[in-house]
Coordinates of C-alpha atoms in Angstrom, one line a residue:
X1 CA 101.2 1.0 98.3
X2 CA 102.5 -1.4 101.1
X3 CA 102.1 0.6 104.0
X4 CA 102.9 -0.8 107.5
X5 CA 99.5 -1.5 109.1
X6 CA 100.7 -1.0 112.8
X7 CA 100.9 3.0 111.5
X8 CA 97.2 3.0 111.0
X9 CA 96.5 1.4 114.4
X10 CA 98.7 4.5 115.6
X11 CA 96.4 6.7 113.4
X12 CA 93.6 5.6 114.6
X13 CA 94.4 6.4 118.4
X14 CA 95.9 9.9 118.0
X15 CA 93.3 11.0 115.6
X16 CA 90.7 9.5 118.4
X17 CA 92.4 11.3 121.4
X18 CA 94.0 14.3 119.2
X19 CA 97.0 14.1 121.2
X20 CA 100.5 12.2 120.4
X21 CA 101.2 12.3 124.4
X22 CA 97.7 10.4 125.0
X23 CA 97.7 8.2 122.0
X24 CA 101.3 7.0 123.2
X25 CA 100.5 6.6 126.4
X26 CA 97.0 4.2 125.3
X27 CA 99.4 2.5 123.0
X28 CA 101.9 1.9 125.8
X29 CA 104.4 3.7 123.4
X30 CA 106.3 7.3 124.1
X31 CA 105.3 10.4 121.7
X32 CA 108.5 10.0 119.8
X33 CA 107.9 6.8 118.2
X34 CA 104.2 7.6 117.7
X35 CA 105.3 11.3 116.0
X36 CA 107.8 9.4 114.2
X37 CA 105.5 6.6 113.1
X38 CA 102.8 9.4 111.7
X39 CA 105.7 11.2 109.5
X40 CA 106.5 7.9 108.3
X41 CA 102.8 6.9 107.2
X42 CA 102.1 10.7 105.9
X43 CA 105.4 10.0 103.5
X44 CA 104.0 6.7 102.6
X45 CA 100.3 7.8 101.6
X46 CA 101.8 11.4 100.2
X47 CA 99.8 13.7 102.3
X48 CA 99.1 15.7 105.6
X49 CA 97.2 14.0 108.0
X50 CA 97.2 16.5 110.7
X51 CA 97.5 20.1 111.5
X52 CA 100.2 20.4 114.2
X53 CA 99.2 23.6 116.4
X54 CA 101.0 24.6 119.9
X55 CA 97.2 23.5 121.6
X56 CA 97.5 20.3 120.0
X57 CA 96.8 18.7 116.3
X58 CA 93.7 18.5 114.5
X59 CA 93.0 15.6 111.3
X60 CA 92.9 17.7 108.0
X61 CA 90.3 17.0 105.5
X62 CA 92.6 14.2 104.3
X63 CA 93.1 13.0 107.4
X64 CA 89.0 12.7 108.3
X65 CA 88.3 10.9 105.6
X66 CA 91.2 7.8 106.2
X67 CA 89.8 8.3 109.7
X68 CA 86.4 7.5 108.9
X69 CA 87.9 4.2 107.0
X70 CA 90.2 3.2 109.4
X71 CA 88.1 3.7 112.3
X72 CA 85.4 1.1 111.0
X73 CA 88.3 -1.4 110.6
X74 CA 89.3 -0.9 114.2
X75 CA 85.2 -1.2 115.0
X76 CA 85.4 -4.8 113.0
X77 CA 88.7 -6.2 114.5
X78 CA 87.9 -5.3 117.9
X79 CA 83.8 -7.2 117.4
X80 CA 86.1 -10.3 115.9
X81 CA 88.3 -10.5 119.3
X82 CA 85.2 -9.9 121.3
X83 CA 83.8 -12.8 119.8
X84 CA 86.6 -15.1 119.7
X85 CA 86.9 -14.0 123.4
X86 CA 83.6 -15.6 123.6
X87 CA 83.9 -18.6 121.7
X88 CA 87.1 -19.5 123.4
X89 CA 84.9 -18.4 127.2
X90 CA 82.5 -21.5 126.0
X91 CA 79.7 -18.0 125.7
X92 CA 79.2 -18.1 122.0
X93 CA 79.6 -20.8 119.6
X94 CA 78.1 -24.0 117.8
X95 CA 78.9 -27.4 117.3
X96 CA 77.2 -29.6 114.9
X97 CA 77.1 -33.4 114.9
X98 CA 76.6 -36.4 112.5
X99 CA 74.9 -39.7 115.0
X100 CA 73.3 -42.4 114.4
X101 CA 70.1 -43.3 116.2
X102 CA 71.7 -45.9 118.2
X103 CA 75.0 -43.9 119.0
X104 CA 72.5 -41.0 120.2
X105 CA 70.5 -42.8 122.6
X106 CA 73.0 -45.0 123.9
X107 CA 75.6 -42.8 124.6
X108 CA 75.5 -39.0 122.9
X109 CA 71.9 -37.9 124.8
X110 CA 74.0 -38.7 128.5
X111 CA 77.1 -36.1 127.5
X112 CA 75.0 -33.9 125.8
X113 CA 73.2 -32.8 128.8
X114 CA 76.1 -32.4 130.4
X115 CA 77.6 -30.2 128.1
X116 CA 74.4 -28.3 127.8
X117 CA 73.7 -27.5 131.6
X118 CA 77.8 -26.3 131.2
X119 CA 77.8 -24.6 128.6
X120 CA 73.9 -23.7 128.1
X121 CA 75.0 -20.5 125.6
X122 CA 76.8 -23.0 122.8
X123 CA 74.6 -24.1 120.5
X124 CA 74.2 -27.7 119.1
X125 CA 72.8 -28.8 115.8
X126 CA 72.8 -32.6 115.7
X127 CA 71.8 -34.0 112.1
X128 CA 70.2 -38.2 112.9
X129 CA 71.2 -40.2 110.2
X130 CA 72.6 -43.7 109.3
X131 CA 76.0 -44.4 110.3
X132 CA 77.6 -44.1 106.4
X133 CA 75.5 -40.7 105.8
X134 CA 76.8 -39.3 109.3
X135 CA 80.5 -40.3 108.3
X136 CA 80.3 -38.9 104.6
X137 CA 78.8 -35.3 106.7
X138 CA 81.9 -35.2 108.2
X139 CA 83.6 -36.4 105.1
X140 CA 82.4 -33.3 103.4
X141 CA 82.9 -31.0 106.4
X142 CA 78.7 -30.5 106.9
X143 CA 79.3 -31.7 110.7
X144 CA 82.6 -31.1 113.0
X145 CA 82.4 -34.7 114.2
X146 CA 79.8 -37.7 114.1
X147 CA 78.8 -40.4 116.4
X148 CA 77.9 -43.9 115.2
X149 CA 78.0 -47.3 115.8
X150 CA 79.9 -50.3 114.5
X151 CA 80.4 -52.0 111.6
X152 CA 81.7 -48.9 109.9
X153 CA 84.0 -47.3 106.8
X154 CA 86.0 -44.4 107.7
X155 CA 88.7 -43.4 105.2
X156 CA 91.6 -41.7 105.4
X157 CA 92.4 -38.9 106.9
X158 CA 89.0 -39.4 109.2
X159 CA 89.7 -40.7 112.8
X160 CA 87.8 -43.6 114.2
X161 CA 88.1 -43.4 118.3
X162 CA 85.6 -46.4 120.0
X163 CA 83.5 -44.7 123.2
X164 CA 81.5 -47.3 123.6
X165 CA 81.3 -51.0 123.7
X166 CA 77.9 -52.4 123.7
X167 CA 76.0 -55.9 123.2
X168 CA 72.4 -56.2 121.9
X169 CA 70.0 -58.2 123.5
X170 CA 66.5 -60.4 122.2
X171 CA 63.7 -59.1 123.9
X172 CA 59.9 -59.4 123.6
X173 CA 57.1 -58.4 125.0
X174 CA 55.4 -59.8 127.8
X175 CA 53.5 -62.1 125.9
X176 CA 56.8 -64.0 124.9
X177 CA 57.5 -64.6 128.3
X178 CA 57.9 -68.4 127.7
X179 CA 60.5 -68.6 125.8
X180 CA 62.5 -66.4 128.1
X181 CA 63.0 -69.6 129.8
X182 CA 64.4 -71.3 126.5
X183 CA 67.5 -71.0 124.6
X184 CA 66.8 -70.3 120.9
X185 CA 69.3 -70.3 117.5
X186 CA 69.1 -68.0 115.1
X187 CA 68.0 -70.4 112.5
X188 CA 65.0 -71.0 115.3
X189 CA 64.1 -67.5 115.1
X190 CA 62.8 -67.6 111.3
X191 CA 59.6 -68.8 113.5
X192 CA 58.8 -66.0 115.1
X193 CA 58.1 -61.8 113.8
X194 CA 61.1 -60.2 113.7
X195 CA 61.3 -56.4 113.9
X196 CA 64.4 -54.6 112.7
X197 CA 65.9 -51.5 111.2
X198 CA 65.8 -51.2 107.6
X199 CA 67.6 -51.3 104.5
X200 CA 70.4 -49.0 104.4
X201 CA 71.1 -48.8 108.2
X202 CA 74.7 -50.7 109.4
X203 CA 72.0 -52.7 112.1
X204 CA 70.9 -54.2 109.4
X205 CA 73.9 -55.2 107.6
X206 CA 75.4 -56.3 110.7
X207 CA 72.3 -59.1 111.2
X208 CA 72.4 -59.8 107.5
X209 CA 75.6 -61.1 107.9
X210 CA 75.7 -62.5 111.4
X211 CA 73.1 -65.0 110.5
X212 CA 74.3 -66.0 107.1
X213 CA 77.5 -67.0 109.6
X214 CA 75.2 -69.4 111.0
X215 CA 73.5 -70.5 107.5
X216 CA 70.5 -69.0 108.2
X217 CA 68.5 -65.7 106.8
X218 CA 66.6 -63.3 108.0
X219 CA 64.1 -60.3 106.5
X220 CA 62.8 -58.5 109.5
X221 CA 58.7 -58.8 109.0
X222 CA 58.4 -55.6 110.5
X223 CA 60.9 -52.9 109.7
X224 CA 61.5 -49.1 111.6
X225 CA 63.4 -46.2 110.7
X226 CA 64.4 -45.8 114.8
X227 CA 65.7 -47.7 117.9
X228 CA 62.9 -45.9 120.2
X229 CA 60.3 -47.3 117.0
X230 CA 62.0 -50.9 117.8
X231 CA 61.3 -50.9 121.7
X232 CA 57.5 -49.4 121.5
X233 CA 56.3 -52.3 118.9
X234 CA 57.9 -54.8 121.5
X235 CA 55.7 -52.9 124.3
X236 CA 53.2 -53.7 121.2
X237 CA 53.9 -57.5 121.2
X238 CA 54.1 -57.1 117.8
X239 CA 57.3 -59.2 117.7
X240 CA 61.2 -60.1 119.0
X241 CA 63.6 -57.1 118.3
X242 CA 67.4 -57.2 118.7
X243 CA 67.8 -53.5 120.6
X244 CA 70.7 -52.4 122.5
X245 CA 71.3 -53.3 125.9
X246 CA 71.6 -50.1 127.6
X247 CA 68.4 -48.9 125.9
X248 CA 66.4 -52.2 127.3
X249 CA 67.7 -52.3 130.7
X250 CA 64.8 -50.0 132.1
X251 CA 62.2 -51.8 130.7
X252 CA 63.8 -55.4 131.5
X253 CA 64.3 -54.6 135.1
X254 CA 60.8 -53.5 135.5
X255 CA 59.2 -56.5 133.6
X256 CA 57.7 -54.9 130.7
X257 CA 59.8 -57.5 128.4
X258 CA 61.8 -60.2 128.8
X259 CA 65.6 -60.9 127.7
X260 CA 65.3 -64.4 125.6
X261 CA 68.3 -66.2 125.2
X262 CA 70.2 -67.2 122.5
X263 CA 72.6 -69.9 121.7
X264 CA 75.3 -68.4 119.3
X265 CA 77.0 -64.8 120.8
X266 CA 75.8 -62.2 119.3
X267 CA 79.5 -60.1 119.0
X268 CA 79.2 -56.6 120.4
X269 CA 79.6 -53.6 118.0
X270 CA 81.1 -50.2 119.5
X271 CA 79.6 -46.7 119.6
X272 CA 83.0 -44.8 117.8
X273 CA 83.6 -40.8 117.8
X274 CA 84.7 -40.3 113.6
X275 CA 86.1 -36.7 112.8
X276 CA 88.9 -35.3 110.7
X277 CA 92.0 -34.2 111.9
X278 CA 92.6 -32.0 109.5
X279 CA 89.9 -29.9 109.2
X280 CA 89.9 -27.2 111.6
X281 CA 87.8 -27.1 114.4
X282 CA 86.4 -24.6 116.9
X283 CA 86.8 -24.3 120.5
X284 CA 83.2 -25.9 121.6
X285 CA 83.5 -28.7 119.3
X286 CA 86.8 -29.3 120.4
X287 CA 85.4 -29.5 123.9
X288 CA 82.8 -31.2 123.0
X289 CA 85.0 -34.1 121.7
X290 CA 87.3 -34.4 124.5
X291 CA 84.1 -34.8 126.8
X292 CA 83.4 -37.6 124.7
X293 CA 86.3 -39.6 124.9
X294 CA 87.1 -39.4 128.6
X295 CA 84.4 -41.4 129.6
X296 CA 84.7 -43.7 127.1
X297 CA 87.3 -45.9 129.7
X298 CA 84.7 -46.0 132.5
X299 CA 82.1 -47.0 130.4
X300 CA 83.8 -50.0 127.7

């Protein structure tokens, strides 16, 4: 049975209002084509529907029990475009993001408030990760999008976008404060504790290889899982720490470390926006995403 579904929307509103003159009129229709379209799907299902009386028409046994059906199907379409009316008013929704820690304090927290104080009903589920863990989430569709920092693998069909460009700064603590008036190599800072992200993050890799450039190695004495873990063990003088320069501005202007110079230049690495463009997306993430790469040109 292939039976034109626009005859049961029909059904449904004249069985509702009893009435082909009312249900044409809701329907913005005429009682012709609505009495027309009832023969049509009483023909197609091979029974009576309705009792046809001079007072009006009344659903026949038959008729109350596809009523019963069809009126939960209206019930469920209608709460599916009251909902997408939502998502697409910004009122309902959820976006989930893939960042790395760097990415989210040096950039994500700022537009995330944002978005939150417009949009305070969407929800946001953001998974902190390394930078290859947050790509292969969106990889394997777990996030809509991710934020993370550069050096990075994104394979095909993800899209890389940069948001960000950034340069990280050697800062210590205050009892370091002597050699902020030096300018020190890389191969110089073997002397000293180093603290550092670990294993497995792209910081690490990216230092790995930066001072093997300059024939020189370095295993971080003291390594953290965080950025915000890399800045408090400064505070600690527990050693020197590469950490980005928007995150140590605050403390460097108000003296609780010091900036210490050094002689090769350290090239700057890029907070990037990674999603796939085909996978579809909803409405909040999709906003969400074009917030982010807006203010990408006041900020490189």
């Amino acid at each position: 049975m292939n039976v034109n579904l626009e005859y049961y929307r029909i059904f449904y509103h004249v069985a509702k209002y009893e009435n082909f003159t009312k249900a044409a009129r809701i329907l913005g229709s005429n009682q012709p084509n609505v009495t027309r379209a009832m023969n049509r799907l009483e023909d197609e299902i091979g029974c009576v529907l309705f009792i046809r009386t001079n007072r009006g028409i009344r659903l026949t046994p038959e008729g109350e029990h596809l009523y019963a059906y069809v009126k939960g199907a209206i019930a469920q379409i209608q709460q599916a475009e009251d909902e997408l009316t939502a998502v697409n008013a910004m009122t309902y929704g959820t976006v989930s993001i893939g960042a790395s820690e760097t990415a989210l304090n040096s950039y994500l927290l700022d537009i995330l408030k944002g978005f939150h104080l417009e949009y305070p009903r969407i929800r946001l589920r953001i998974s902190n990760s390394t930078t290859p863990a947050a790509i292969a989430s969106v990889k394997n569709g777990e996030v809509d999008f991710a934020v993370v920092t550069t050096p990075l693998e994104a394979d095909t069909p993800l899209k890389t976008i940069p948001l960000l460009s950034f340069r990280e700064v050697l800062v210590g603590g205050q009892t370091f404060t002597s050699l902020a008036g030096k300018v020190l190599s890389l191969s110089e800072l073997t002397r000293y504790s180093l603290i550092g992200l670990g294993r497995g993050t792209v910081t690490y890799d990216f230092y790995q290889d930066l001072f093997f450039q300059y024939g020189a190695e370095i295993e971080p004495d003291i390594q953290v899982a965080t950025t915000d873990q890399l800045l408090a063990l400064v505070h600690s003088e527990l050693g020197l720490a590469f950490i980005p320069e928007p995150l140590a501005r605050d403390a460097l202007e108000r003296g609780k470390i010091v900036q210490i110079p050094i002689r090769e230049a350290i090239p700057s690495r890029s907070v990037c926006l990674v999603y796939d463009p085909q996978r579809p997306t909803g409405t909040a993430a999709r906003r969400l995403r074009e917030k982010l790469q807006p203010a990408c040109s006041a900020r490189i």
